[in-house]
Short mmCIF file of C-alpha atoms and ligand atoms in Angstrom, two decimals:
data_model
loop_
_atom_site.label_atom_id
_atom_site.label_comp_id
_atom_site.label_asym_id
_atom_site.label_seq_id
_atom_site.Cartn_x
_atom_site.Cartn_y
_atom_site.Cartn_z
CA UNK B 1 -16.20 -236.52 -35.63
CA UNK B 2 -17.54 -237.72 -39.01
CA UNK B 3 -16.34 -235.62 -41.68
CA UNK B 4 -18.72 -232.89 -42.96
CA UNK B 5 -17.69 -231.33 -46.94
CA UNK B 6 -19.04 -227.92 -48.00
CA UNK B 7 -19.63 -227.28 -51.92
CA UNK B 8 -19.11 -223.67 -52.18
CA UNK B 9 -20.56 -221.88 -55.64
CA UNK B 10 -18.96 -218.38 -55.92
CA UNK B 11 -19.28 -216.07 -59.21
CA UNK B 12 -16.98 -212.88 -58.12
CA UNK B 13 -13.97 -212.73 -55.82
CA UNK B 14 -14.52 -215.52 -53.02
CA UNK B 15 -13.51 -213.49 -50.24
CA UNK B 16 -16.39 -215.70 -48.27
CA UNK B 17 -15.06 -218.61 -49.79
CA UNK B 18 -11.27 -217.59 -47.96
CA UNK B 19 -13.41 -216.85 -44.57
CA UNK B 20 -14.69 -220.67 -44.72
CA UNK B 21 -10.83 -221.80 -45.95
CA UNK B 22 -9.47 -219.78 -43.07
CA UNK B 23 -11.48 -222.14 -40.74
CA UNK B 24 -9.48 -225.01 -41.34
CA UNK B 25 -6.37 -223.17 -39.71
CA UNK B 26 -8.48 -223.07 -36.62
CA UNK B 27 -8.33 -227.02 -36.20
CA UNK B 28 -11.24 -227.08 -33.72
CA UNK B 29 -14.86 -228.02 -34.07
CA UNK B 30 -15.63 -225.01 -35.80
CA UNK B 31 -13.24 -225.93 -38.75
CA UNK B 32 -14.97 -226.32 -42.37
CA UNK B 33 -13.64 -228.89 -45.14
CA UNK B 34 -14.50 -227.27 -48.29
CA UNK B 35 -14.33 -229.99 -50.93
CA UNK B 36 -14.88 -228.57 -54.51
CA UNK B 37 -15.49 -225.25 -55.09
CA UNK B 38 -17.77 -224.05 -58.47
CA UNK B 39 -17.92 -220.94 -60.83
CA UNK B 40 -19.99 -219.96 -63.56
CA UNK B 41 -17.45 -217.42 -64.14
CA UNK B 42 -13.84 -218.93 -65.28
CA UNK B 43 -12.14 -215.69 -64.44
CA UNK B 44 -13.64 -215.76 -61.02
CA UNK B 45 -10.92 -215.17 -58.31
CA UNK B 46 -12.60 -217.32 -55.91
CA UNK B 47 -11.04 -220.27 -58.74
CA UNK B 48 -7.85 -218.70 -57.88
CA UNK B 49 -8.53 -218.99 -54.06
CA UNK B 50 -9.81 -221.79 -54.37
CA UNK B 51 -6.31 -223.42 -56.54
CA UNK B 52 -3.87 -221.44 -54.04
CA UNK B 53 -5.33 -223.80 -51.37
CA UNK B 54 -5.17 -226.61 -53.16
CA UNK B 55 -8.92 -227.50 -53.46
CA UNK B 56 -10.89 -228.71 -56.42
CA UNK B 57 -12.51 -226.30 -58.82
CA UNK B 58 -14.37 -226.00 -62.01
CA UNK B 59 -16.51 -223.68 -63.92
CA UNK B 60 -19.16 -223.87 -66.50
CA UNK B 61 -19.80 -221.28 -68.85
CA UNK B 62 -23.85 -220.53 -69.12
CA UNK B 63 -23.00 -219.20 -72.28
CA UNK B 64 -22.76 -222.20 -73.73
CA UNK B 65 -26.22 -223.70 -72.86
CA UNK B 66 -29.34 -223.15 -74.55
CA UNK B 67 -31.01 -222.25 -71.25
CA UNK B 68 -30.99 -222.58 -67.15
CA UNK B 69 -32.22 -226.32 -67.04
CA UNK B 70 -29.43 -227.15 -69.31
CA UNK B 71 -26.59 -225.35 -67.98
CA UNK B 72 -27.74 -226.64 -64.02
CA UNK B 73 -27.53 -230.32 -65.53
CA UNK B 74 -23.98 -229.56 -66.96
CA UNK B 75 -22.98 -228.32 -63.15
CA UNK B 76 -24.66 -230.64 -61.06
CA UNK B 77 -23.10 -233.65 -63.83
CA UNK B 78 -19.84 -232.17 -62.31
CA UNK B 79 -20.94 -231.16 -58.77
CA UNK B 80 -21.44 -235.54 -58.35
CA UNK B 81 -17.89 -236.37 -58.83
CA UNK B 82 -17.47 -234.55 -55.80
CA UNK B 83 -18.57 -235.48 -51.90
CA UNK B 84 -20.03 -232.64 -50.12
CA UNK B 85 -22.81 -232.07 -47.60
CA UNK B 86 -23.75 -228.99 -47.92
CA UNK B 87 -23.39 -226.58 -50.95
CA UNK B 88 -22.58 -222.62 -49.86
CA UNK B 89 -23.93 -220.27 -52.35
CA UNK B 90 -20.97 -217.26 -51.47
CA UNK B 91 -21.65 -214.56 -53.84
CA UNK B 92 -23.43 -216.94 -56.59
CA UNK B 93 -25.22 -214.51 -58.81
CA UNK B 94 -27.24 -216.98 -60.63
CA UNK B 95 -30.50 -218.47 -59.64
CA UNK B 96 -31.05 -222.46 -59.56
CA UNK B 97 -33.19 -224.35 -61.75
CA UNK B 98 -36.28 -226.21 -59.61
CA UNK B 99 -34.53 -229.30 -60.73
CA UNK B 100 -31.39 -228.74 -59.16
CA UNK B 101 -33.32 -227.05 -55.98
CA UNK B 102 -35.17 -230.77 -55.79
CA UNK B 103 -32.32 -232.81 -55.80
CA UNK B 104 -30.84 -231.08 -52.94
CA UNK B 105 -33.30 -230.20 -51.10
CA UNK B 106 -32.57 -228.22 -47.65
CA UNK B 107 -29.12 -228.59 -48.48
CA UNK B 108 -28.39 -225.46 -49.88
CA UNK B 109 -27.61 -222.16 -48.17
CA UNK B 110 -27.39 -218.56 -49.20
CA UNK B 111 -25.58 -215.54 -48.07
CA UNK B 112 -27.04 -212.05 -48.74
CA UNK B 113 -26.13 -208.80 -48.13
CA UNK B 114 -29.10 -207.36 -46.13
CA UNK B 115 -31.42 -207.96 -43.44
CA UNK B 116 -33.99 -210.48 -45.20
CA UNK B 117 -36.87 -210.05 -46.25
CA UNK B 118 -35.33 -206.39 -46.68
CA UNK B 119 -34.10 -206.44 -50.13
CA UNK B 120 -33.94 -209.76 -51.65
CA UNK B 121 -32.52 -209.55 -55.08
CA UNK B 122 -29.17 -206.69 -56.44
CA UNK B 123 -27.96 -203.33 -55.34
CA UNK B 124 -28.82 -203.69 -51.68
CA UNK B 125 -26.13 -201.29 -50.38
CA UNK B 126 -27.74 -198.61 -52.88
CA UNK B 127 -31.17 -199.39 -51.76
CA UNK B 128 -29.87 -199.13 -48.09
CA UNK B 129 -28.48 -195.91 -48.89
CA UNK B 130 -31.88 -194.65 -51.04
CA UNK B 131 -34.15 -195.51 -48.09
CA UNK B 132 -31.63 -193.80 -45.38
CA UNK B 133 -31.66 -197.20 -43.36
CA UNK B 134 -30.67 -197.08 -39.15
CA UNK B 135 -29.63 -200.46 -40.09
CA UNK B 136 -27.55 -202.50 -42.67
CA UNK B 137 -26.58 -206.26 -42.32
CA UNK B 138 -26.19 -209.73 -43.81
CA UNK B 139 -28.17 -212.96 -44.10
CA UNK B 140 -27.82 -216.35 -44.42
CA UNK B 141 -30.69 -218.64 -45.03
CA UNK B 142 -31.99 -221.81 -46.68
CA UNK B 143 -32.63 -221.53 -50.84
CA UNK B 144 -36.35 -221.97 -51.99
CA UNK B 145 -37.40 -221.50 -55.13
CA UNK B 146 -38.06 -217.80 -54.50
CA UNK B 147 -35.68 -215.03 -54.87
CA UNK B 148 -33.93 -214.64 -51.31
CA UNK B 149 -37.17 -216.19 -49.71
CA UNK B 150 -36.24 -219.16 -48.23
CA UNK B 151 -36.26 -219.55 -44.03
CA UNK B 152 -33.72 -217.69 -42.58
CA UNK B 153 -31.12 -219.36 -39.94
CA UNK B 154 -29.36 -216.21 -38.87
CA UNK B 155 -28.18 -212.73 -39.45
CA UNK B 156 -25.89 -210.11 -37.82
CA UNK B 157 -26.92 -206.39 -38.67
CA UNK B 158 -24.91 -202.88 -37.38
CA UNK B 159 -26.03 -199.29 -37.24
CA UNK B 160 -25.21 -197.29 -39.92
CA UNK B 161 -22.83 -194.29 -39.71
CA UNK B 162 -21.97 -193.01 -43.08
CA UNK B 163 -24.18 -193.47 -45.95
CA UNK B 164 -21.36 -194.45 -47.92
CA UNK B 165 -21.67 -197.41 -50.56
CA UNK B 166 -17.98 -198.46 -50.62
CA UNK B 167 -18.45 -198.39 -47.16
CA UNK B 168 -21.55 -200.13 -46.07
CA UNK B 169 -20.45 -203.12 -48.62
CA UNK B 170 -17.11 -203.38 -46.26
CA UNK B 171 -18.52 -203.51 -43.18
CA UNK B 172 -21.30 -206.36 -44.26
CA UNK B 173 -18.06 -208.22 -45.13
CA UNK B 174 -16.80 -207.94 -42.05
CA UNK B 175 -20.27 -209.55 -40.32
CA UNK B 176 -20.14 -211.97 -43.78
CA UNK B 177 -16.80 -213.28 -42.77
CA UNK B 178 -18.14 -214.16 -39.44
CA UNK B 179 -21.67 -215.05 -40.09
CA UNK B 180 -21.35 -217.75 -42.28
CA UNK B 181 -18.28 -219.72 -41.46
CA UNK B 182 -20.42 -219.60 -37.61
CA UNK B 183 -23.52 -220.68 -39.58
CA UNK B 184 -21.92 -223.54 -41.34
CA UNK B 185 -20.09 -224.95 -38.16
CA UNK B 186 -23.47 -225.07 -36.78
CA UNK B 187 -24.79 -227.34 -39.29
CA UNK B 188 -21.52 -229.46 -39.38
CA UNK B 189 -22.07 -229.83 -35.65
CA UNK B 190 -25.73 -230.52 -35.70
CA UNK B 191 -26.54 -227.99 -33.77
CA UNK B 192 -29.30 -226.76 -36.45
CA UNK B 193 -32.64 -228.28 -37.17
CA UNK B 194 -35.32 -227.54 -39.74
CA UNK B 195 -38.28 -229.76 -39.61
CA UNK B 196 -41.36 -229.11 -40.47
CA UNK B 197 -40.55 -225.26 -40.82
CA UNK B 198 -39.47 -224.85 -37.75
CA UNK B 199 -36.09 -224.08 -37.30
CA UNK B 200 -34.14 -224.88 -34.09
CA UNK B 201 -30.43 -224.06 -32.98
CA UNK B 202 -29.49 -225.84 -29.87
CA UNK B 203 -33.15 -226.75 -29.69
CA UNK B 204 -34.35 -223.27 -29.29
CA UNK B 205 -37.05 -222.19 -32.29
CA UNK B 206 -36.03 -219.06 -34.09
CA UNK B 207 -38.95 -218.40 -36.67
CA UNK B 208 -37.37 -215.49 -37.87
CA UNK B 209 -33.51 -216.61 -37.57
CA UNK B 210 -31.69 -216.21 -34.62
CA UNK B 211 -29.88 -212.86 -34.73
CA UNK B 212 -25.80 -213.24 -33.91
CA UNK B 213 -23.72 -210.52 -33.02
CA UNK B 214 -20.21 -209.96 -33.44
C1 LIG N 1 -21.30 -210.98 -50.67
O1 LIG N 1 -21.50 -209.73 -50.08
C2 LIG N 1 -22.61 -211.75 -50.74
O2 LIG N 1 -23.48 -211.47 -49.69
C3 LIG N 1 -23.16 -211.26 -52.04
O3 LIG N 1 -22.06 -211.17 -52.90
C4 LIG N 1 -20.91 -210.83 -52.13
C5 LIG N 1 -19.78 -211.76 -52.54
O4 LIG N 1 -18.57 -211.36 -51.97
N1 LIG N 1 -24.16 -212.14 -52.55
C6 LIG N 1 -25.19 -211.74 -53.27
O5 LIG N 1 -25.38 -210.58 -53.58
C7 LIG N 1 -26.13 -212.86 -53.69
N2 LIG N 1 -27.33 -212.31 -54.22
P1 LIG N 1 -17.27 -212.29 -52.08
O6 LIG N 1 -17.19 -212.75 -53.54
O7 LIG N 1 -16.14 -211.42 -51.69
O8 LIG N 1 -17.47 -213.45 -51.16
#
């Protein structure tokens, strides 16, 4: 099988980031090379994951550019020494400049914790909780130059018993960890199609994502 990389951008602890590393043990199809992984946070322990396995890593520090444009030029300077794929937005809490969007275009996917369009943007667990939701889950989906709007490939969702922050942000771990290492594989394998905004997994169309459960 030709070999497929995965650029994974990370700004807080990685623990997605280990759930696409831990792949590789599995030495089967499903199995994900990540090949450089990016923070705009140097004290980000996804670095550390990321150097305890051995794979490339850097960070930029937005601090030191006059504005977005600048700063995504800086990373994506960087991000070209590198081969990759696809690039894995894991917990990135930065949005990307339209020029960096462009150049990858429909290569970049994002992982959010809720069910899409639910509550794109911050404290979804909280707004879970507000609202009194039967439902909590994660989502992973294509990056558009909307916040959280881009087509959705899939999601996993539970039913909530215990309105419980701490606790609903564990549990959409747990679907995280298996959501988008599954989601990935499914690129790497070709399985996934999105032409013409219609997207297809083993040539079935899910317009709305194709729901997984674990
Ligand atoms: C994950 O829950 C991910 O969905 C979320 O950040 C967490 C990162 O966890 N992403 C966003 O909120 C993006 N807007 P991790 O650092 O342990 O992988």
């Amino acid at each position: 099988m030709d070999s497929f990389n995965i650029a994974v951008f990370a700004s807080g602890n990685g623990s997605n980031l280990q759930s696409l590393l831990e792949t590789k043990k599995l030495n089967n199809e499903d199995s994900i090379d990540v090949s450089v992984v990016f923070s705009n946070k140097l004290d980000a322990y996804a670095l550390k994951r990321a150097e305890k396995n051995n794979i490339p890593f850097f960070s930029v520090n937005p601090a030191s550019f006059e504005n977005r444009e600048k700063f995504d030029a800086a990373v994506l300077d960087k991000l070209k020494t590198f081969n990759f794929d696809l690039i894995v937005l894991a917990g990135y809490m930065r949005i990307l400049s339209k020029e960096f969007l462009r150049e990858f275009e429909g290569k970049i996917i994002n992982l959010h914790p809720s069910l899409l369009p639910k509550y794109p943007g911050l404290n979804t667990h909280q707004k879970v909780v507000d609202n009194k939701d039967s439902h909590h889950g994660a989502t992973v989906h294509f990056v558009d130059e909307g916040l959280d709007t881009g087509q959705i490939i899939g999601f996993s969702k539970f039913k909530i018993k215990e309105y419980e922050i701490h606790h609903l942000e564990a549990k959409v771990h747990e679907i995280e960890h298996k959501l988008l290492p599954l989601i990935c594989s499914l690129i790497k394998n070709k399985r996934l199609k999105f032409k013409n905004n219609v997207l297809e997994i083993d040539n079935i169309e899910y317009p709305d994502g194709k729901e997984f459960n674990f």
